[in-house]
Amino acid sequence: MTPIPENQQQALVSRLMSACGGAYSPATRRRYFISGPQWAAAYPGHALFHAPTRPEIGFEDVIRKYADIGIGYWSTHDTDVIPTEALGKDAQWEVVGRINKFLTENDVKCSMVTAETFHHAVWAAGPAAESPGVREYAKFRVRNTVEIGHELGAHFAVYWPGSLGYFVQGAVEETESLRWYAQAINAACEHDIEVARTKGRNTLKHCLEAKPFEPQAEILLPTSDAMLAFIASGLLTHPEMVGLNPEYLHELMWGVAPRAALARALLAGKLFHFDINDGYRLKHDVDIGIGLVNPLDWLNVLVLLRSHSYNGPFNLDYKPPRTTSQFGVFEVSFPTAVDRFITLWELAGEVISDPIVKEATDALKAGGPMVDVLDAEALTRAHRELLSLHELIAHRIFQILIGAHRGRVIG
Ligand code: XLS
Ligand code: MG
Ligand code: MG
């Protein structure tokens, strides 16, 4: 094997990317409600045990690159783009003005804003800490983020209360912390109503995002279901304004079916926003690009969402791997993540309209001949052969995933 000189490596990556083919055009990509987070593109590859592998980059580069790729929407934490000490001050509005200009110039829209309430040392005891001062600061942060969201034209605000919990038991009383957390969400919604009225805009959709572990050891709202219960608990003054931003991997992390978690959110009318990525069960938040680990599961997830006409954002909340260079982030990582999503979304449409899946599903719902419903043996016999369709449908979906339904055979 001949070593590849440093100055030829980018060209090699680009050549192999075009050899892969199958890419959508930027114009096609823009037709989907796909949003690119500031923090995902700017992630320099650091973690608790990892030094950064890429330089830090600002919103200017991220927005420009998203525009080139065809990612039409952008999302951000307040402190991804505004230094903590500038929040709420004139300097903040100066940055927001520059962002707006950049977005317009690149024809990218801000879809979502979120307050960082987990990283800074002020959140050591979480956003609903015992200290009234910290809780007032949390309210300021979410209200301020609502204002930034309106100014940037966003329609969604996300809250990931990852630091709402503890490492050691004893100090935190859960009911008290949850009440305090609700007060922050109430402050955001109440302020939103005022700001929206002043600006003549609709209020934002406020979306809670769960993660079962990380960064706290024990999390008070670890799952989307816990959050549905929280929304319905009576603690919120505007529960109608609050829904969910499930993240695919966050549901998988606690070992269950993300599709079932999404189904419960749909039934509750609370599936507002969706963070898309991939990873493994019962592992930490590895935030891999969509479809690289569980493409079949993803296809099934999108079948559910398509058949329920979900029309909210698909937010690319993943982390380009540490092995990917800064060049690779925009040359390989984002375009391929977008294209895998679009491919899976279109395949989901094929599953929904597939005549075999349809006939098999209808047959299952029609059931076998009517027999005495109190006779378990007769009922079993009446359906025995039909039930093979469960596996047949799963096989058909696999065929659609790999293109065998269009005659692709291997070997
Ligand atoms: C972290 C979360 C975070 C939220 C926004 O695990 O996914 O990125 O989506 O704060
Ligand atoms: Mg997320
Ligand atoms: Mg994650």
Short mmCIF file of C-alpha atoms and ligand atoms in Angstrom, two decimals:
data_model
loop_
_atom_site.label_atom_id
_atom_site.label_comp_id
_atom_site.label_asym_id
_atom_site.label_seq_id
_atom_site.Cartn_x
_atom_site.Cartn_y
_atom_site.Cartn_z
CA MET A 1 0.00 0.00 0.00
CA THR A 2 1.36 3.42 -0.94
CA PRO A 3 1.00 6.07 1.76
CA ILE A 4 -1.36 8.90 0.78
CA PRO A 5 0.40 12.28 1.00
CA GLU A 6 -1.31 14.79 3.27
CA ASN A 7 -2.03 17.20 0.43
CA GLN A 8 -3.87 14.50 -1.55
CA GLN A 9 -6.15 13.23 1.19
CA GLN A 10 -8.99 15.74 0.76
CA ALA A 11 -9.03 15.06 -2.98
CA LEU A 12 -9.23 11.33 -2.25
CA VAL A 13 -12.19 11.84 0.10
CA SER A 14 -13.97 14.02 -2.46
CA ARG A 15 -13.30 11.53 -5.29
CA LEU A 16 -14.67 8.61 -3.26
CA MET A 17 -17.67 10.69 -2.18
CA SER A 18 -18.60 11.30 -5.80
CA ALA A 19 -17.88 7.68 -6.61
CA CYS A 20 -20.50 6.78 -3.96
CA GLY A 21 -23.08 8.55 -6.10
CA GLY A 22 -26.67 8.57 -4.95
CA ALA A 23 -26.49 12.10 -3.58
CA TYR A 24 -29.49 14.44 -3.67
CA SER A 25 -29.12 17.95 -5.01
CA PRO A 26 -29.13 20.87 -2.57
CA ALA A 27 -32.49 21.96 -4.03
CA THR A 28 -34.02 18.54 -3.33
CA ARG A 29 -32.58 18.50 0.20
CA ARG A 30 -34.16 21.87 0.90
CA ARG A 31 -37.63 20.46 0.26
CA TYR A 32 -37.47 18.53 3.55
CA PHE A 33 -37.87 20.10 6.99
CA ILE A 34 -34.32 19.17 8.00
CA SER A 35 -32.53 21.40 10.46
CA GLY A 36 -28.84 21.49 11.21
CA PRO A 37 -27.81 22.40 14.74
CA GLN A 38 -25.03 24.93 15.25
CA TRP A 39 -23.55 22.70 17.94
CA ALA A 40 -23.43 19.58 15.76
CA ALA A 41 -21.41 21.19 12.98
CA ALA A 42 -19.24 23.12 15.42
CA TYR A 43 -18.54 20.09 17.65
CA PRO A 44 -14.74 19.89 17.84
CA GLY A 45 -14.65 16.22 18.90
CA HIS A 46 -14.03 16.66 22.61
CA ALA A 47 -15.52 14.55 25.43
CA LEU A 48 -14.67 13.63 28.98
CA PHE A 49 -11.89 11.30 27.86
CA HIS A 50 -11.27 12.89 24.48
CA ALA A 51 -9.30 15.93 23.37
CA PRO A 52 -10.77 17.92 20.46
CA THR A 53 -9.80 16.72 16.98
CA ARG A 54 -11.13 19.68 14.99
CA PRO A 55 -10.95 23.48 15.29
CA GLU A 56 -13.90 25.45 16.69
CA ILE A 57 -15.97 27.17 14.01
CA GLY A 58 -18.57 29.91 14.26
CA PHE A 59 -22.10 30.37 12.95
CA GLU A 60 -20.91 32.11 9.80
CA ASP A 61 -19.13 28.99 8.53
CA VAL A 62 -21.86 26.66 9.72
CA ILE A 63 -24.72 28.57 8.09
CA ARG A 64 -22.80 29.02 4.84
CA LYS A 65 -21.92 25.32 4.66
CA TYR A 66 -25.46 24.24 5.53
CA ALA A 67 -26.72 26.45 2.73
CA ASP A 68 -24.29 24.90 0.24
CA ILE A 69 -25.34 21.39 1.25
CA GLY A 70 -29.04 22.26 1.07
CA ILE A 71 -29.89 22.17 4.78
CA GLY A 72 -32.55 24.87 4.83
CA TYR A 73 -33.00 25.28 8.59
CA TRP A 74 -30.63 26.00 11.46
CA SER A 75 -31.00 25.56 15.23
CA THR A 76 -28.89 26.77 18.11
CA HIS A 77 -28.36 26.99 21.85
CA ASP A 78 -28.16 30.55 23.14
CA THR A 79 -24.52 30.09 24.20
CA ASP A 80 -23.48 28.35 20.97
CA VAL A 81 -23.48 31.79 19.44
CA ILE A 82 -23.60 34.32 22.29
CA PRO A 83 -21.01 34.38 25.08
CA THR A 84 -22.64 33.72 28.47
CA GLU A 85 -21.58 37.14 29.77
CA ALA A 86 -23.29 38.91 26.82
CA LEU A 87 -26.70 37.25 27.32
CA GLY A 88 -29.50 39.77 27.70
CA LYS A 89 -27.15 42.69 26.95
CA ASP A 90 -26.77 44.92 23.89
CA ALA A 91 -23.92 42.71 22.67
CA GLN A 92 -26.41 39.83 22.38
CA TRP A 93 -28.66 41.78 20.01
CA GLU A 94 -25.68 42.76 17.94
CA VAL A 95 -24.87 39.03 17.44
CA VAL A 96 -28.52 38.21 16.75
CA GLY A 97 -28.59 40.95 14.11
CA ARG A 98 -25.52 39.47 12.43
CA ILE A 99 -27.03 35.99 12.51
CA ASN A 100 -30.22 37.26 10.91
CA LYS A 101 -28.24 38.91 8.16
CA PHE A 102 -26.27 35.72 7.56
CA LEU A 103 -29.39 33.58 7.50
CA THR A 104 -31.08 35.86 4.97
CA GLU A 105 -28.00 36.07 2.76
CA ASN A 106 -27.76 32.27 2.69
CA ASP A 107 -31.49 31.60 2.46
CA VAL A 108 -31.45 29.53 5.64
CA LYS A 109 -34.17 29.85 8.31
CA CYS A 110 -33.76 29.53 12.06
CA SER A 111 -36.24 26.84 13.11
CA MET A 112 -35.42 26.30 16.78
CA VAL A 113 -33.64 27.89 19.72
CA THR A 114 -32.71 26.24 22.99
CA ALA A 115 -31.26 27.47 26.25
CA GLU A 116 -28.06 25.83 27.46
CA THR A 117 -28.91 24.88 31.03
CA PHE A 118 -26.40 22.09 31.56
CA HIS A 119 -22.84 23.11 30.61
CA HIS A 120 -21.85 26.24 32.51
CA ALA A 121 -20.69 25.89 36.11
CA VAL A 122 -23.73 27.90 37.24
CA TRP A 123 -25.80 24.77 36.49
CA ALA A 124 -23.74 22.51 38.77
CA ALA A 125 -26.88 21.79 40.80
CA GLY A 126 -29.11 21.93 37.70
CA PRO A 127 -31.58 24.48 36.32
CA ALA A 128 -33.98 23.83 39.22
CA ALA A 129 -31.35 24.13 41.96
CA GLU A 130 -32.20 24.80 45.60
CA SER A 131 -30.89 28.34 45.28
CA PRO A 132 -33.64 30.87 44.40
CA GLY A 133 -30.95 32.94 42.69
CA VAL A 134 -30.01 30.15 40.28
CA ARG A 135 -33.68 29.48 39.57
CA GLU A 136 -34.25 33.15 38.76
CA TYR A 137 -31.26 32.96 36.44
CA ALA A 138 -32.80 29.88 34.76
CA LYS A 139 -36.01 31.86 34.18
CA PHE A 140 -34.01 34.72 32.72
CA ARG A 141 -32.24 32.29 30.37
CA VAL A 142 -35.39 30.67 29.03
CA ARG A 143 -37.24 33.99 28.67
CA ASN A 144 -34.25 35.48 26.92
CA THR A 145 -34.07 32.47 24.60
CA VAL A 146 -37.74 32.96 23.73
CA GLU A 147 -36.92 36.57 22.75
CA ILE A 148 -33.97 35.45 20.66
CA GLY A 149 -36.18 32.82 19.01
CA HIS A 150 -38.78 35.39 17.99
CA GLU A 151 -36.12 37.73 16.72
CA LEU A 152 -34.58 34.97 14.58
CA GLY A 153 -37.98 33.83 13.26
CA ALA A 154 -37.94 30.45 15.02
CA HIS A 155 -41.11 28.49 15.73
CA PHE A 156 -39.74 26.00 18.25
CA ALA A 157 -37.95 26.20 21.60
CA VAL A 158 -36.36 23.08 23.05
CA TYR A 159 -35.52 22.30 26.66
CA TRP A 160 -33.23 19.42 27.50
CA PRO A 161 -33.10 19.26 31.30
CA GLY A 162 -30.14 16.87 31.35
CA SER A 163 -28.79 18.34 34.55
CA LEU A 164 -32.13 18.02 36.38
CA GLY A 165 -31.14 15.19 38.69
CA TYR A 166 -28.26 14.18 40.90
CA PHE A 167 -25.20 12.04 41.41
CA VAL A 168 -25.76 11.38 45.12
CA GLN A 169 -29.09 11.04 46.88
CA GLY A 170 -30.18 12.94 49.94
CA ALA A 171 -30.01 16.63 49.13
CA VAL A 172 -32.52 16.70 46.26
CA GLU A 173 -36.23 16.20 46.95
CA GLU A 174 -37.70 15.21 43.62
CA THR A 175 -41.19 16.71 43.93
CA GLU A 176 -39.72 20.05 44.94
CA SER A 177 -37.22 20.07 42.05
CA LEU A 178 -39.91 19.19 39.54
CA ARG A 179 -42.11 22.02 40.81
CA TRP A 180 -39.20 24.41 40.45
CA TYR A 181 -38.47 23.12 36.98
CA ALA A 182 -42.11 23.69 36.01
CA GLN A 183 -41.76 27.29 37.16
CA ALA A 184 -39.00 27.85 34.61
CA ILE A 185 -41.10 26.35 31.80
CA ASN A 186 -44.04 28.48 32.92
CA ALA A 187 -41.86 31.58 32.85
CA ALA A 188 -40.87 30.75 29.25
CA CYS A 189 -44.45 30.18 28.09
CA GLU A 190 -45.87 33.23 29.85
CA HIS A 191 -43.15 35.46 28.45
CA ASP A 192 -43.67 33.93 25.02
CA ILE A 193 -47.34 34.92 25.07
CA GLU A 194 -46.36 38.55 25.70
CA VAL A 195 -43.53 38.65 23.18
CA ALA A 196 -45.61 36.95 20.50
CA ARG A 197 -48.42 39.46 21.05
CA THR A 198 -46.05 42.41 20.78
CA LYS A 199 -44.45 41.04 17.63
CA GLY A 200 -47.67 39.83 16.02
CA ARG A 201 -46.31 36.28 15.79
CA ASN A 202 -47.61 32.92 16.94
CA THR A 203 -46.23 31.64 20.21
CA LEU A 204 -43.41 29.13 19.96
CA LYS A 205 -43.89 25.40 20.37
CA HIS A 206 -42.08 24.53 23.58
CA CYS A 207 -40.54 21.08 23.40
CA LEU A 208 -39.15 19.01 26.26
CA GLU A 209 -36.36 16.59 25.40
CA ALA A 210 -35.60 13.59 27.60
CA LYS A 211 -32.41 11.57 28.00
CA PRO A 212 -32.28 8.65 30.42
CA PHE A 213 -28.76 9.26 31.72
CA GLU A 214 -25.94 11.75 31.18
CA PRO A 215 -24.84 14.19 32.42
CA GLN A 216 -26.52 13.47 35.77
CA ALA A 217 -26.37 9.92 37.06
CA GLU A 218 -30.05 10.00 38.02
CA ILE A 219 -32.38 12.11 35.90
CA LEU A 220 -35.75 13.34 37.14
CA LEU A 221 -37.41 13.33 33.71
CA PRO A 222 -35.54 10.49 31.98
CA THR A 223 -37.94 9.53 29.18
CA SER A 224 -40.45 11.09 26.83
CA ASP A 225 -43.17 9.26 28.76
CA ALA A 226 -42.01 10.85 32.02
CA MET A 227 -42.27 14.18 30.25
CA LEU A 228 -45.79 13.48 29.01
CA ALA A 229 -46.76 12.84 32.62
CA PHE A 230 -45.00 16.04 33.67
CA ILE A 231 -46.88 18.06 31.02
CA ALA A 232 -50.17 16.61 32.28
CA SER A 233 -49.26 16.90 35.97
CA GLY A 234 -51.04 20.20 36.58
CA LEU A 235 -47.75 21.97 37.33
CA LEU A 236 -47.67 23.80 34.01
CA THR A 237 -49.69 26.96 33.49
CA HIS A 238 -49.76 26.42 29.69
CA PRO A 239 -49.61 22.68 29.04
CA GLU A 240 -51.13 23.27 25.59
CA MET A 241 -47.96 25.14 24.56
CA VAL A 242 -45.65 22.36 25.71
CA GLY A 243 -44.89 19.13 23.86
CA LEU A 244 -41.95 16.89 23.14
CA ASN A 245 -38.72 16.84 21.22
CA PRO A 246 -37.91 13.14 21.43
CA GLU A 247 -34.43 12.16 20.33
CA TYR A 248 -34.17 8.80 18.57
CA LEU A 249 -31.08 7.67 20.44
CA HIS A 250 -32.24 8.98 23.81
CA GLU A 251 -35.17 6.57 23.65
CA LEU A 252 -32.97 3.71 22.43
CA MET A 253 -30.50 4.37 25.25
CA TRP A 254 -32.92 3.15 27.87
CA GLY A 255 -33.47 -0.04 25.90
CA VAL A 256 -36.91 0.38 24.38
CA ALA A 257 -38.41 0.86 20.92
CA PRO A 258 -38.07 4.49 19.83
CA ARG A 259 -40.96 3.92 17.44
CA ALA A 260 -43.26 2.99 20.34
CA ALA A 261 -42.15 6.09 22.30
CA LEU A 262 -42.96 8.21 19.25
CA ALA A 263 -46.33 6.50 18.90
CA ARG A 264 -47.21 7.44 22.49
CA ALA A 265 -46.21 11.04 21.80
CA LEU A 266 -48.33 11.06 18.64
CA LEU A 267 -51.35 9.74 20.51
CA ALA A 268 -50.95 12.50 23.07
CA GLY A 269 -50.73 15.11 20.28
CA LYS A 270 -47.31 16.11 21.61
CA LEU A 271 -44.86 15.14 18.90
CA PHE A 272 -43.70 18.68 18.11
CA HIS A 273 -40.07 18.21 17.08
CA PHE A 274 -37.70 15.26 16.50
CA ASP A 275 -33.93 14.93 17.00
CA ILE A 276 -32.57 12.39 14.55
CA ASN A 277 -29.44 10.31 14.99
CA ASP A 278 -28.43 6.72 15.74
CA GLY A 279 -26.57 4.61 18.29
CA TYR A 280 -26.82 1.61 20.55
CA ARG A 281 -29.08 0.35 23.31
CA LEU A 282 -27.97 0.78 26.91
CA LYS A 283 -24.86 2.76 26.00
CA HIS A 284 -23.99 6.41 26.47
CA ASP A 285 -25.13 9.16 24.09
CA VAL A 286 -22.92 8.27 21.11
CA ASP A 287 -24.90 10.53 18.74
CA ILE A 288 -24.03 8.73 15.49
CA GLY A 289 -25.45 9.93 12.18
CA ILE A 290 -28.91 8.63 11.24
CA GLY A 291 -29.10 5.16 9.71
CA LEU A 292 -25.52 4.05 10.32
CA VAL A 293 -26.47 1.61 13.09
CA ASN A 294 -30.18 0.81 12.83
CA PRO A 295 -31.38 1.53 9.28
CA LEU A 296 -34.21 -0.98 9.42
CA ASP A 297 -35.51 0.41 12.69
CA TRP A 298 -35.22 3.90 11.25
CA LEU A 299 -37.22 2.91 8.20
CA ASN A 300 -39.97 1.65 10.47
CA VAL A 301 -39.87 4.84 12.53
CA LEU A 302 -40.35 6.92 9.41
CA VAL A 303 -43.19 4.71 8.21
CA LEU A 304 -44.99 5.56 11.44
CA LEU A 305 -44.29 9.28 11.15
CA ARG A 306 -45.22 9.46 7.46
CA SER A 307 -48.42 7.58 7.99
CA HIS A 308 -49.37 10.00 10.78
CA SER A 309 -48.47 13.06 8.66
CA TYR A 310 -45.81 14.31 11.09
CA ASN A 311 -44.73 17.65 9.62
CA GLY A 312 -42.37 19.03 12.27
CA PRO A 313 -38.61 19.42 11.98
CA PHE A 314 -36.07 16.63 11.69
CA ASN A 315 -33.13 18.03 13.62
CA LEU A 316 -29.75 16.48 12.83
CA ASP A 317 -28.69 16.22 16.47
CA TYR A 318 -25.71 13.95 16.03
CA LYS A 319 -21.98 14.41 16.32
CA PRO A 320 -19.70 13.99 13.33
CA PRO A 321 -17.22 11.35 14.55
CA ARG A 322 -13.86 12.39 15.96
CA THR A 323 -12.23 10.57 13.05
CA THR A 324 -13.86 12.96 10.58
CA SER A 325 -11.83 16.08 9.79
CA GLN A 326 -13.20 19.62 9.63
CA PHE A 327 -13.22 19.23 5.85
CA GLY A 328 -15.02 15.89 6.23
CA VAL A 329 -17.73 17.38 8.48
CA PHE A 330 -19.21 19.25 5.53
CA GLU A 331 -17.92 17.09 2.69
CA VAL A 332 -18.93 13.71 4.11
CA SER A 333 -20.76 13.83 7.43
CA PHE A 334 -23.64 16.28 6.87
CA PRO A 335 -24.45 15.55 3.22
CA THR A 336 -24.50 11.81 3.87
CA ALA A 337 -26.63 12.16 7.01
CA VAL A 338 -29.14 14.30 5.10
CA ASP A 339 -29.18 11.89 2.17
CA ARG A 340 -29.68 8.83 4.38
CA PHE A 341 -32.62 10.59 5.99
CA ILE A 342 -34.17 11.49 2.63
CA THR A 343 -33.61 7.98 1.30
CA LEU A 344 -35.23 6.44 4.37
CA TRP A 345 -38.11 8.91 4.21
CA GLU A 346 -38.76 8.10 0.56
CA LEU A 347 -38.45 4.37 1.27
CA ALA A 348 -40.99 4.82 4.07
CA GLY A 349 -43.35 6.13 1.38
CA GLU A 350 -42.66 2.99 -0.66
CA VAL A 351 -43.44 0.79 2.36
CA ILE A 352 -46.73 2.62 2.89
CA SER A 353 -47.81 2.21 -0.73
CA ASP A 354 -46.34 -1.26 -1.27
CA PRO A 355 -49.14 -3.57 -2.50
CA ILE A 356 -47.73 -6.61 -0.70
CA VAL A 357 -47.40 -4.83 2.65
CA LYS A 358 -50.86 -3.38 2.12
CA GLU A 359 -52.56 -6.64 1.23
CA ALA A 360 -50.84 -8.47 4.09
CA THR A 361 -51.73 -5.75 6.60
CA ASP A 362 -55.34 -5.63 5.42
CA ALA A 363 -55.57 -9.42 5.65
CA LEU A 364 -54.31 -9.36 9.24
CA LYS A 365 -56.90 -6.73 10.11
CA ALA A 366 -59.67 -8.65 8.35
CA GLY A 367 -58.74 -11.65 10.48
CA GLY A 368 -59.83 -15.27 10.00
CA PRO A 369 -63.39 -16.60 9.94
CA MET A 370 -65.66 -15.63 12.81
CA VAL A 371 -65.82 -18.36 15.39
CA ASP A 372 -67.01 -18.55 18.94
CA VAL A 373 -65.01 -15.72 20.61
CA LEU A 374 -64.99 -17.62 23.87
CA ASP A 375 -63.29 -20.60 22.23
CA ALA A 376 -59.54 -19.90 22.39
CA GLU A 377 -58.64 -23.06 20.44
CA ALA A 378 -61.00 -22.23 17.57
CA LEU A 379 -59.75 -18.63 17.50
CA THR A 380 -56.15 -19.84 17.32
CA ARG A 381 -56.95 -22.21 14.43
CA ALA A 382 -58.89 -19.49 12.61
CA HIS A 383 -55.79 -17.25 12.50
CA ARG A 384 -52.94 -19.76 12.49
CA GLU A 385 -51.85 -19.32 8.87
CA LEU A 386 -52.56 -15.60 8.64
CA LEU A 387 -50.07 -14.80 11.37
CA SER A 388 -47.12 -15.80 9.15
CA LEU A 389 -47.79 -12.43 7.52
CA HIS A 390 -46.06 -10.69 10.44
CA GLU A 391 -42.74 -12.13 9.34
CA LEU A 392 -43.58 -11.74 5.66
CA ILE A 393 -44.19 -8.00 6.19
CA ALA A 394 -40.89 -7.65 8.06
CA HIS A 395 -39.13 -9.41 5.18
CA ARG A 396 -40.83 -7.18 2.64
CA ILE A 397 -39.70 -4.07 4.52
CA PHE A 398 -36.14 -5.45 4.53
CA GLN A 399 -36.45 -5.98 0.76
CA ILE A 400 -37.58 -2.39 0.33
CA LEU A 401 -34.64 -1.23 2.45
CA ILE A 402 -32.09 -2.99 0.27
CA GLY A 403 -33.87 -2.56 -3.06
CA ALA A 404 -34.84 -6.23 -3.54
CA HIS A 405 -38.43 -5.14 -4.17
CA ARG A 406 -37.08 -3.58 -7.36
CA GLY A 407 -35.37 -6.79 -8.37
CA ARG A 408 -31.99 -6.31 -6.70
CA VAL A 409 -30.36 -9.68 -6.08
CA ILE A 410 -26.89 -10.37 -4.78
CA GLY A 411 -24.63 -13.04 -6.21
C1 XLS B 1 -28.04 16.32 24.43
C2 XLS B 1 -29.17 16.85 23.70
C3 XLS B 1 -28.99 18.27 23.28
C4 XLS B 1 -30.32 18.85 23.01
C5 XLS B 1 -30.39 20.33 22.97
O1 XLS B 1 -27.87 15.14 24.59
O2 XLS B 1 -29.47 16.03 22.61
O3 XLS B 1 -28.12 18.36 22.18
O4 XLS B 1 -30.87 18.32 21.83
O5 XLS B 1 -29.92 20.88 24.14
MG MG B 2 -31.02 16.22 21.26
MG MG B 3 -28.03 12.56 21.91
#
